[in-house]
PDB file of C-alpha atoms in Angstrom:
ATOM      1  CA  MET A   1     -65.559 -18.064 101.692  1.00 55.00           C
ATOM      2  CA  SER A   2     -68.269 -15.401 101.829  1.00 67.00           C
ATOM      3  CA  TYR A   3     -67.754 -11.919 100.448  1.00 71.00           C
ATOM      4  CA  PRO A   4     -68.853  -8.762 102.271  1.00 72.00           C
ATOM      5  CA  ASP A   5     -72.258  -7.398 101.272  1.00 76.00           C
ATOM      6  CA  GLU A   6     -73.281  -3.917 100.093  1.00 77.00           C
ATOM      7  CA  LYS A   7     -74.117  -2.741 103.599  1.00 81.00           C
ATOM      8  CA  TYR A   8     -70.564  -3.511 104.698  1.00 83.00           C
ATOM      9  CA  TYR A   9     -69.065  -1.492 101.841  1.00 81.00           C
ATOM     10  CA  ILE A  10     -71.385   1.456 102.468  1.00 84.00           C
ATOM     11  CA  THR A  11     -70.471   1.487 106.165  1.00 87.00           C
ATOM     12  CA  PHE A  12     -66.761   1.066 105.432  1.00 85.00           C
ATOM     13  CA  LEU A  13     -66.675   3.902 102.890  1.00 86.00           C
ATOM     14  CA  SER A  14     -68.702   6.256 105.084  1.00 88.00           C
ATOM     15  CA  GLN A  15     -66.384   5.667 108.061  1.00 89.00           C
ATOM     16  CA  ARG A  16     -63.299   6.254 105.908  1.00 89.00           C
ATOM     17  CA  TYR A  17     -64.873   9.391 104.427  1.00 88.00           C
ATOM     18  CA  MET A  18     -65.581  10.806 107.890  1.00 89.00           C
ATOM     19  CA  ASP A  19     -61.910  10.263 108.772  1.00 88.00           C
ATOM     20  CA  PHE A  20     -60.948  11.912 105.477  1.00 88.00           C
ATOM     21  CA  GLU A  21     -63.144  14.954 106.226  1.00 87.00           C
ATOM     22  CA  LYS A  22     -61.378  15.415 109.565  1.00 86.00           C
ATOM     23  CA  SER A  23     -58.016  15.540 107.802  1.00 81.00           C
ATOM     24  CA  LEU A  24     -59.145  18.353 105.453  1.00 78.00           C
ATOM     25  CA  ASP A  25     -59.166  22.029 106.236  1.00 73.00           C
ATOM     26  CA  SER A  26     -62.756  22.777 107.159  1.00 68.00           C
ATOM     27  CA  THR A  27     -64.157  25.817 105.415  1.00 70.00           C
ATOM     28  CA  VAL A  28     -67.632  27.175 105.845  1.00 69.00           C
ATOM     29  CA  SER A  29     -69.569  27.110 102.592  1.00 72.00           C
ATOM     30  CA  VAL A  30     -71.943  29.902 101.784  1.00 79.00           C
ATOM     31  CA  GLY A  31     -75.285  29.555 100.093  1.00 80.00           C
ATOM     32  CA  ARG A  32     -78.082  27.091 100.319  1.00 82.00           C
ATOM     33  CA  PRO A  33     -77.408  23.872 102.242  1.00 83.00           C
ATOM     34  CA  GLN A  34     -76.901  20.865 100.021  1.00 84.00           C
ATOM     35  CA  LYS A  35     -79.734  18.354  99.898  1.00 88.00           C
ATOM     36  CA  TYR A  36     -77.372  15.400  99.354  1.00 88.00           C
ATOM     37  CA  SER A  37     -74.162  15.182 101.346  1.00 88.00           C
ATOM     38  CA  ASP A  38     -70.795  14.739  99.666  1.00 89.00           C
ATOM     39  CA  CYS A  39     -70.281  11.467 101.507  1.00 89.00           C
ATOM     40  CA  LEU A  40     -73.510   9.901 100.235  1.00 90.00           C
ATOM     41  CA  LEU A  41     -72.877  10.992  96.670  1.00 92.00           C
ATOM     42  CA  ILE A  42     -69.289   9.717  96.659  1.00 90.00           C
ATOM     43  CA  ILE A  43     -70.502   6.345  97.932  1.00 89.00           C
ATOM     44  CA  PHE A  44     -73.258   6.359  95.300  1.00 91.00           C
ATOM     45  CA  PHE A  45     -70.808   7.167  92.485  1.00 91.00           C
ATOM     46  CA  THR A  46     -68.486   4.427  93.734  1.00 86.00           C
ATOM     47  CA  ILE A  47     -71.275   1.846  93.662  1.00 86.00           C
ATOM     48  CA  MET A  48     -72.402   2.969  90.217  1.00 89.00           C
ATOM     49  CA  THR A  49     -68.830   2.669  88.936  1.00 87.00           C
ATOM     50  CA  LEU A  50     -68.608  -0.866  90.322  1.00 83.00           C
ATOM     51  CA  LYS A  51     -71.905  -1.708  88.611  1.00 87.00           C
ATOM     52  CA  GLN A  52     -70.541  -0.110  85.396  1.00 91.00           C
ATOM     53  CA  ILE A  53     -73.388   2.380  85.231  1.00 92.00           C
ATOM     54  CA  ASN A  54     -71.578   5.512  84.112  1.00 91.00           C
ATOM     55  CA  HIS A  55     -74.193   7.741  82.477  1.00 94.00           C
ATOM     56  CA  PHE A  56     -76.118  10.044  84.783  1.00 93.00           C
ATOM     57  CA  LYS A  57     -79.440   9.299  83.107  1.00 95.00           C
ATOM     58  CA  ALA A  58     -78.830   5.567  83.621  1.00 95.00           C
ATOM     59  CA  GLN A  59     -77.926   6.196  87.278  1.00 94.00           C
ATOM     60  CA  TYR A  60     -81.124   8.189  87.745  1.00 95.00           C
ATOM     61  CA  MET A  61     -83.192   5.450  86.117  1.00 95.00           C
ATOM     62  CA  TYR A  62     -81.441   2.818  88.249  1.00 95.00           C
ATOM     63  CA  LEU A  63     -82.471   4.639  91.416  1.00 93.00           C
ATOM     64  CA  GLN A  64     -86.042   4.911  90.146  1.00 95.00           C
ATOM     65  CA  GLN A  65     -86.168   1.177  89.468  1.00 95.00           C
ATOM     66  CA  HIS A  66     -84.423   0.174  92.724  1.00 93.00           C
ATOM     67  CA  PRO A  67     -85.956   2.069  95.662  1.00 92.00           C
ATOM     68  CA  ASP A  68     -84.125  -0.237  98.077  1.00 92.00           C
ATOM     69  CA  TRP A  69     -80.851   1.476  97.061  1.00 90.00           C
ATOM     70  CA  VAL A  70     -82.398   4.859  97.838  1.00 91.00           C
ATOM     71  CA  LYS A  71     -83.078   3.576 101.355  1.00 90.00           C
ATOM     72  CA  ARG A  72     -79.625   1.983 101.721  1.00 87.00           C
ATOM     73  CA  LEU A  73     -77.919   5.201 100.708  1.00 87.00           C
ATOM     74  CA  LYS A  74     -80.258   7.220 102.956  1.00 87.00           C
ATOM     75  CA  PHE A  75     -81.336   9.597 100.206  1.00 90.00           C
ATOM     76  CA  LYS A  76     -84.427  11.608 101.183  1.00 90.00           C
ATOM     77  CA  SER A  77     -85.499  11.542  97.544  1.00 91.00           C
ATOM     78  CA  ILE A  78     -84.018  10.457  94.234  1.00 93.00           C
ATOM     79  CA  PRO A  79     -81.512  13.021  92.966  1.00 92.00           C
ATOM     80  CA  HIS A  80     -82.264  14.213  89.440  1.00 93.00           C
ATOM     81  CA  ARG A  81     -79.806  13.363  86.668  1.00 93.00           C
ATOM     82  CA  THR A  82     -78.760  17.002  86.297  1.00 93.00           C
ATOM     83  CA  THR A  83     -78.079  17.134  90.028  1.00 92.00           C
ATOM     84  CA  LEU A  84     -75.947  14.001  89.732  1.00 92.00           C
ATOM     85  CA  SER A  85     -74.016  15.496  86.829  1.00 93.00           C
ATOM     86  CA  ARG A  86     -73.475  18.867  88.483  1.00 93.00           C
ATOM     87  CA  ARG A  87     -72.426  17.413  91.831  1.00 92.00           C
ATOM     88  CA  TYR A  88     -70.104  14.882  90.181  1.00 92.00           C
ATOM     89  CA  LYS A  89     -68.276  17.734  88.493  1.00 92.00           C
ATOM     90  CA  GLN A  90     -68.116  19.647  91.784  1.00 90.00           C
ATOM     91  CA  LEU A  91     -66.843  16.591  93.662  1.00 90.00           C
ATOM     92  CA  SER A  92     -64.218  15.498  91.140  1.00 89.00           C
ATOM     93  CA  GLN A  93     -61.272  17.056  92.996  1.00 89.00           C
ATOM     94  CA  LYS A  94     -62.539  15.828  96.379  1.00 88.00           C
ATOM     95  CA  ILE A  95     -62.990  12.315  94.950  1.00 86.00           C
ATOM     96  CA  GLN A  96     -59.375  12.323  93.731  1.00 88.00           C
ATOM     97  CA  LEU A  97     -58.160  13.442  97.173  1.00 87.00           C
ATOM     98  CA  PHE A  98     -60.308  10.751  98.821  1.00 86.00           C
ATOM     99  CA  ILE A  99     -58.830   8.053  96.568  1.00 83.00           C
ATOM    100  CA  GLU A 100     -55.322   9.230  97.451  1.00 83.00           C
ATOM    101  CA  TYR A 101     -56.284   9.185 101.134  1.00 85.00           C
ATOM    102  CA  LEU A 102     -57.561   5.609 100.853  1.00 82.00           C
ATOM    103  CA  GLY A 103     -54.350   4.605  99.110  1.00 79.00           C
ATOM    104  CA  ASP A 104     -52.246   6.213 101.842  1.00 77.00           C
ATOM    105  CA  ILE A 105     -54.022   4.514 104.727  1.00 76.00           C
ATOM    106  CA  GLY A 106     -54.222   1.212 102.848  1.00 67.00           C
ATOM    107  CA  VAL A 107     -56.169  -1.798 103.963  1.00 55.00           C
ATOM    108  CA  ASP A 108     -54.382  -2.007 107.300  1.00 59.00           C
ATOM    109  CA  LEU A 109     -57.287  -0.185 108.960  1.00 54.00           C
ATOM    110  CA  ASP A 110     -59.774  -2.824 107.876  1.00 52.00           C
ATOM    111  CA  THR A 111     -59.183  -5.915 109.968  1.00 56.00           C
ATOM    112  CA  GLU A 112     -62.659  -7.398 109.495  1.00 58.00           C
ATOM    113  CA  SER A 113     -62.394  -8.481 105.863  1.00 52.00           C
ATOM    114  CA  PRO A 114     -59.985 -11.226 104.873  1.00 53.00           C
ATOM    115  CA  GLN A 115     -56.899  -9.947 103.043  1.00 52.00           C
ATOM    116  CA  ASP A 116     -57.226 -12.421 100.153  1.00 52.00           C
ATOM    117  CA  ILE A 117     -60.554 -10.812  99.196  1.00 51.00           C
ATOM    118  CA  VAL A 118     -58.995  -7.375  99.112  1.00 49.00           C
ATOM    119  CA  TYR A 119     -56.177  -8.440  96.798  1.00 52.00           C
ATOM    120  CA  GLU A 120     -58.252 -10.535  94.370  1.00 53.00           C
ATOM    121  CA  ASP A 121     -58.560  -8.856  90.983  1.00 55.00           C
ATOM    122  CA  LYS A 122     -59.862 -11.624  88.657  1.00 57.00           C
ATOM    123  CA  SER A 123     -57.306 -10.781  85.978  1.00 59.00           C
ATOM    124  CA  LEU A 124     -56.442 -13.257  83.238  1.00 58.00           C
ATOM    125  CA  TYR A 125     -52.682 -12.663  83.260  1.00 59.00           C
ATOM    126  CA  LYS A 126     -50.403 -15.680  83.390  1.00 60.00           C
ATOM    127  CA  ALA A 127     -48.207 -15.957  86.408  1.00 58.00           C
ATOM    128  CA  GLN A 128     -44.504 -15.753  85.665  1.00 61.00           C
ATOM    129  CA  GLY A 129     -42.483 -18.634  86.981  1.00 55.00           C
TER     130      GLY A 129
END
């Protein structure tokens, strides 16, 4: 059985985030337009968490060493580590709301990926019974 690739996950998360944005109250932000959208940064932080790269300096260095990820995530340039840190702090509440939203809609929306892949967790717990 083949697992979905990175492109699939990026597309899936961006579609779910667009649906999530529609469900929020839209407020007009003042100030300079952001160079990196919330959606792209949330997807980036999700991928970095899955790769267990948690420090912002390590994330910055990862993007410098892997320009293909910069293209996949559609960044115009590599965000600096201080930008990553600042935006992560700004997005923390929105990320929590997005996780709750994903939990509420569940995996019923995604009919393309097999359900046994979604529920696999690779834990080492013994089954009871």
